[in-house]
DNA sequence: CGCCCCCCCTAC
DNA sequence: TTAGGTAGGGGGGGCG
């Protein structure tokens, strides 16, 4: 039941490793490893292709003029001419938005005034960019028709609603004359609650613009009167759906899918192009074909990914400020998705800079020109995805503010729409998952901003999120060693010192690309977009709920079910899972672990739990249901069986899980590593999506909470883990001929740890498998208990805190030492503690030497108190602390790590809440350390004051 | 010192 | 104008 990918890497921070020790004076001795890499890239290219315009021009001094033709590689491949009467246009859509614009002649939809137009951006197989304007789709929502309503009243309803919405507008700067485009009668059913499948008359109200939906909904809710009907309040349905999602659901488009525009069905813009894309077309919304991401439509277009990093010359000890401190270098690397190396590597520098093999350097004498030229470069390269490290909250805002300060007027046009300025905005995002997070946003139409830091913050739990630490963790590679404090000095030196800075800057642009590739971010995010149906950008800018909403709407539409708008109000929490009281201790016998796979999804499927199957109070009598038609859950809630109506949520879950099975099967067969990656990303996305459905129903401040569902799910779960314990303990007994009475010593939510009383791992595995199968037969499919692993030996410290040697594939050798909840896996302890405990656990579990663990712990602590600890192992974090203080200045919150048993500083970055540890504590009297080993459990405990 | 609450982070 | 859930360990601080 993983809700989040975990940090699966090695224990961070502990290992000591030599850093390239270069001070100001010894930098020129030898090229760094990174420079050698760049050289190799250069040589590889020399071998494989003719060098057209680049050879011999590694350093280009640029005066007042800047030409985009400096390097022919910058441009996208030539776009062959397109004839809409004979050619279809096929592209992978990667971004989708809408705008208000004038209707285009010949396209469907309103012709008067401003109309909403969907815009899709994408790339063809040959790498050409596409901007596609989709016409004729208008926003709408539903309300139940009042009783006695007939089509004769439609006109009156529309006129009256139109008039109240107009009256409600405080200003009408767009000069809107028609707000309600249409009102139609449709047959729909409220998805919330089972009402005997009667479909009712609903009014589908189509508005002229998305932003008119909210006032229309509000006016109808507050009380609306028209014609002969009395004043009444109307409950709105689907009035809170983002317009992009509405369009995608209705046209069966999912994020990052392939779009086909059949010949004769679209128009090519030969003039009046508003975008920088190579093809710009118009199409009616019903004329485009969306291909489900299956078979050949799973492929990914050769997208251009740009990674960049900027350097600024700050003043001593002050965080750079864009109104004062100049941008001195911008390094950029561009790579095609699917290729292994960037084909553009360039640095824009202020003042001269010595050449770097394998990269192109453009030197500027004026900062203004540098910025101008880089913006031009970006528009020429025309990337689909822009990455970097913290570009969202640092590099882009800094560039925009700096360009504004220097009045570089053509700088802030970074999107693909010519006349749309990129503007900086503050965004406050708050969720329970991620806490409160203040972010900045910059609009960049048609390009996906894929800030690697944001990806890592969302998907990985790490001890440190600095680029250096992250690179070391995932790539075993680090940044070029340049202290921020000397950047300005390097800039003010000569072309060699600036060269050193440029190498550093290039590497900071290179590392995000490497990480993106290593973590398969682009592929995994695309697969998530395809599986859940939301645009790629939503995955980084929005929460979890929108993904479920998108799937729910798609499933509901097939059955003419509509989603109500519910007002969000927090209520009482409901009861969750059971954690079996642990029999704490050290077990020198094998402990078998049995798990329910996908527990909550399988409960929802097995018992048909859904909005559409929920029987609200009195429904059983009202609908005259027989006891065979419905079930009563452990929490007393009632749901109709699938024989009466199959729920939407179970359907969604079945689709997700069966698709996951297919993806895993295909993954097994597939030999192409690239396709394998896609499939693996897909199965992961499917698993995560299935797990988030339950959370959605329980999200009380959410789009459609239903506590009857979520509390029934956990209720079944509690019942099941109890039943499992009883079943196992009743069958595996001495009296039934087994070696011992089995005992469930622990269990959490969906698992039981069983002491079977056997001596070997293989026996435990054998009985474990048999027990899992036998217990499964007592539950409704697809609920299934599985044998997962054997721990041997096993140290059970407390609820949610244990460690053991993990056996699953082989009974002969353990795969790892598995630690749960202990200091070794927590990020709020300094690495020293984690390492100490880790070593102690190894001594206890692997060496089976508890006394050795005690001795080791005592030794470390005594070393610590006598200042004998070698702090070199903290060298990485030491550097990070300096970074924090120098970069964040007074903003960096530095406090004594009083609670930690080591001499550490704790440094918290205000922006990321990222905590790092470093160096000696200047006040050892605050130190609080002790170590004791409990006689019963052999557990290492740290508490209280030291024996000094 | 015990008790309660808050905070952080983890296990599911 | 936007946000997935509960259980639970363990440190630390305030309070009586």
mmCIF file of N, CA, C and O (backbone and C1' of nucleotides) in Angstrom, chain A residues 3 430 542-545 573 576 799 801 826 899 942, chain C residues 1-13:
data_model
loop_
_atom_site.group_PDB
_atom_site.id
_atom_site.type_symbol
_atom_site.label_atom_id
_atom_site.label_comp_id
_atom_site.label_asym_id
_atom_site.label_seq_id
_atom_site.Cartn_x
_atom_site.Cartn_y
_atom_site.Cartn_z
ATOM 1 N N UNK A 3 1.774 4.736 -1.056
ATOM 2 C CA UNK A 3 1.125 5.878 -1.656
ATOM 3 C C UNK A 3 2.147 6.761 -2.345
ATOM 4 O O UNK A 3 1.814 7.705 -3.012
ATOM 5 N N UNK A 430 -1.392 24.389 -1.547
ATOM 6 C CA UNK A 430 -1.430 23.759 -0.229
ATOM 7 C C UNK A 430 -2.098 22.408 -0.318
ATOM 8 O O UNK A 430 -3.197 22.284 -0.848
ATOM 9 N N UNK A 542 -0.881 20.469 -10.225
ATOM 10 C CA UNK A 542 -2.107 20.200 -9.482
ATOM 11 C C UNK A 542 -1.925 19.007 -8.560
ATOM 12 O O UNK A 542 -0.915 18.326 -8.586
ATOM 13 N N UNK A 543 -2.990 18.709 -7.789
ATOM 14 C CA UNK A 543 -2.913 17.619 -6.818
ATOM 15 C C UNK A 543 -3.353 16.287 -7.405
ATOM 16 O O UNK A 543 -3.371 16.078 -8.613
ATOM 17 N N UNK A 544 -3.690 15.388 -6.513
ATOM 18 C CA UNK A 544 -4.066 14.029 -6.910
ATOM 19 C C UNK A 544 -5.509 13.942 -7.412
ATOM 20 O O UNK A 544 -5.837 13.100 -8.225
ATOM 21 N N UNK A 545 -6.365 14.825 -6.872
ATOM 22 C CA UNK A 545 -7.802 14.659 -7.122
ATOM 23 C C UNK A 545 -8.185 14.777 -8.588
ATOM 24 O O UNK A 545 -9.035 14.042 -9.076
ATOM 25 N N UNK A 573 -13.019 12.967 11.252
ATOM 26 C CA UNK A 573 -12.230 11.919 10.627
ATOM 27 C C UNK A 573 -12.920 10.580 10.834
ATOM 28 O O UNK A 573 -13.695 10.412 11.762
ATOM 29 N N UNK A 576 -9.557 4.392 10.503
ATOM 30 C CA UNK A 576 -8.727 3.807 9.461
ATOM 31 C C UNK A 576 -8.423 2.343 9.717
ATOM 32 O O UNK A 576 -9.290 1.583 10.141
ATOM 33 N N UNK A 799 5.113 -0.844 17.136
ATOM 34 C CA UNK A 799 4.260 -0.634 15.968
ATOM 35 C C UNK A 799 5.011 0.228 14.954
ATOM 36 O O UNK A 799 5.604 1.247 15.328
ATOM 37 N N UNK A 801 7.746 0.006 13.642
ATOM 38 C CA UNK A 801 9.209 0.068 13.786
ATOM 39 C C UNK A 801 9.771 -1.341 13.886
ATOM 40 O O UNK A 801 9.573 -2.018 14.901
ATOM 41 N N UNK A 826 14.712 7.584 8.664
ATOM 42 C CA UNK A 826 14.056 8.874 8.899
ATOM 43 C C UNK A 826 14.989 10.023 8.545
ATOM 44 O O UNK A 826 16.191 9.951 8.738
ATOM 45 N N UNK A 899 18.357 18.321 19.540
ATOM 46 C CA UNK A 899 17.727 17.037 19.751
ATOM 47 C C UNK A 899 18.547 15.891 19.179
ATOM 48 O O UNK A 899 18.187 14.753 19.312
ATOM 49 N N UNK A 942 17.796 5.210 22.069
ATOM 50 C CA UNK A 942 18.482 6.439 22.403
ATOM 51 C C UNK A 942 17.520 7.321 23.166
ATOM 52 O O UNK A 942 16.462 7.671 22.659
ATOM 53 P P DT C 1 -10.204 32.941 -9.330
ATOM 54 O "O5'" DT C 1 -9.596 31.480 -9.352
ATOM 55 C "C5'" DT C 1 -8.209 31.380 -9.052
ATOM 56 C "C4'" DT C 1 -8.034 30.238 -8.079
ATOM 57 C "C3'" DT C 1 -8.670 28.927 -8.558
ATOM 58 O "O3'" DT C 1 -7.668 27.932 -8.619
ATOM 59 C "C1'" DT C 1 -9.333 29.406 -6.313
ATOM 60 P P DT C 2 -8.017 26.623 -9.388
ATOM 61 O "O5'" DT C 2 -7.477 25.521 -8.366
ATOM 62 C "C5'" DT C 2 -6.166 25.641 -7.842
ATOM 63 C "C4'" DT C 2 -6.089 24.861 -6.547
ATOM 64 C "C3'" DT C 2 -6.846 23.532 -6.593
ATOM 65 O "O3'" DT C 2 -5.897 22.480 -6.611
ATOM 66 C "C1'" DT C 2 -7.161 24.683 -4.533
ATOM 67 P P DA C 3 -6.427 21.032 -6.808
ATOM 68 O "O5'" DA C 3 -6.010 20.340 -5.432
ATOM 69 C "C5'" DA C 3 -4.683 20.497 -4.949
ATOM 70 C "C4'" DA C 3 -4.672 20.336 -3.455
ATOM 71 C "C3'" DA C 3 -5.375 19.073 -2.975
ATOM 72 O "O3'" DA C 3 -4.416 18.027 -2.903
ATOM 73 C "C1'" DA C 3 -6.002 20.963 -1.662
ATOM 74 P P DG C 4 -4.834 16.713 -3.561
ATOM 75 O "O5'" DG C 4 -5.920 16.125 -2.576
ATOM 76 C "C5'" DG C 4 -5.540 15.609 -1.339
ATOM 77 C "C4'" DG C 4 -6.344 14.345 -1.136
ATOM 78 C "C3'" DG C 4 -6.009 13.725 0.221
ATOM 79 O "O3'" DG C 4 -6.925 14.241 1.183
ATOM 80 C "C1'" DG C 4 -5.766 12.127 -1.454
ATOM 81 P P DG C 5 -6.533 14.173 2.739
ATOM 82 O "O5'" DG C 5 -6.795 12.665 3.126
ATOM 83 C "C5'" DG C 5 -8.096 12.126 3.003
ATOM 84 C "C4'" DG C 5 -8.094 10.720 3.550
ATOM 85 C "C3'" DG C 5 -7.556 10.617 4.970
ATOM 86 O "O3'" DG C 5 -8.627 10.772 5.892
ATOM 87 C "C1'" DG C 5 -6.585 8.941 3.586
ATOM 88 P P DT C 6 -8.269 11.071 7.449
ATOM 89 O "O5'" DT C 6 -7.797 9.648 7.961
ATOM 90 C "C5'" DT C 6 -8.720 8.571 8.090
ATOM 91 C "C4'" DT C 6 -8.020 7.399 8.756
ATOM 92 C "C3'" DT C 6 -7.641 7.646 10.216
ATOM 93 O "O3'" DT C 6 -7.791 6.414 10.924
ATOM 94 C "C1'" DT C 6 -5.685 7.200 8.980
ATOM 95 P P DA C 7 -7.439 6.293 12.480
ATOM 96 O "O5'" DA C 7 -5.966 5.677 12.428
ATOM 97 C "C5'" DA C 7 -5.767 4.356 11.919
ATOM 98 C "C4'" DA C 7 -4.436 3.804 12.397
ATOM 99 C "C3'" DA C 7 -4.130 4.041 13.872
ATOM 100 O "O3'" DA C 7 -3.465 2.880 14.363
ATOM 101 C "C1'" DA C 7 -2.479 5.106 12.542
ATOM 102 P P DG C 8 -3.072 2.786 15.910
ATOM 103 O "O5'" DG C 8 -1.625 3.427 15.924
ATOM 104 C "C5'" DG C 8 -0.589 2.827 15.163
ATOM 105 C "C4'" DG C 8 0.672 3.627 15.358
ATOM 106 C "C3'" DG C 8 0.854 4.173 16.779
ATOM 107 O "O3'" DG C 8 2.145 3.854 17.198
ATOM 108 C "C1'" DG C 8 1.247 5.838 15.205
ATOM 109 P P DG C 9 2.485 3.735 18.768
ATOM 110 O "O5'" DG C 9 4.065 3.920 18.679
ATOM 111 C "C5'" DG C 9 4.773 3.339 17.587
ATOM 112 C "C4'" DG C 9 6.020 4.131 17.317
ATOM 113 C "C3'" DG C 9 6.733 4.628 18.563
ATOM 114 O "O3'" DG C 9 8.114 4.417 18.383
ATOM 115 C "C1'" DG C 9 6.193 6.473 17.165
ATOM 116 P P DG C 10 9.055 4.479 19.659
ATOM 117 O "O5'" DG C 10 9.497 6.007 19.671
ATOM 118 C "C5'" DG C 10 10.213 6.527 18.565
ATOM 119 C "C4'" DG C 10 10.404 7.996 18.771
ATOM 120 C "C3'" DG C 10 10.664 8.408 20.226
ATOM 121 O "O3'" DG C 10 11.746 9.292 20.234
ATOM 122 C "C1'" DG C 10 8.947 9.695 19.327
ATOM 123 P P DG C 11 12.480 9.673 21.587
ATOM 124 O "O5'" DG C 11 12.712 11.230 21.357
ATOM 125 C "C5'" DG C 11 13.199 11.679 20.090
ATOM 126 C "C4'" DG C 11 12.851 13.132 19.924
ATOM 127 C "C3'" DG C 11 13.158 13.981 21.156
ATOM 128 O "O3'" DG C 11 13.879 15.124 20.744
ATOM 129 C "C1'" DG C 11 10.889 14.267 20.505
ATOM 130 P P DG C 12 14.509 16.040 21.863
ATOM 131 O "O5'" DG C 12 13.380 17.130 22.099
ATOM 132 C "C5'" DG C 12 12.903 17.875 20.978
ATOM 133 C "C4'" DG C 12 11.824 18.822 21.433
ATOM 134 C "C3'" DG C 12 12.089 19.479 22.782
ATOM 135 O "O3'" DG C 12 11.856 20.869 22.619
ATOM 136 C "C1'" DG C 12 9.947 18.493 22.756
ATOM 137 P P DG C 13 12.301 21.855 23.752
ATOM 138 O "O5'" DG C 13 10.912 22.504 24.138
ATOM 139 C "C5'" DG C 13 9.993 22.879 23.101
ATOM 140 C "C4'" DG C 13 8.663 23.211 23.731
ATOM 141 C "C3'" DG C 13 8.766 23.928 25.075
ATOM 142 O "O3'" DG C 13 7.824 24.982 25.102
ATOM 143 C "C1'" DG C 13 7.477 21.967 25.303
#
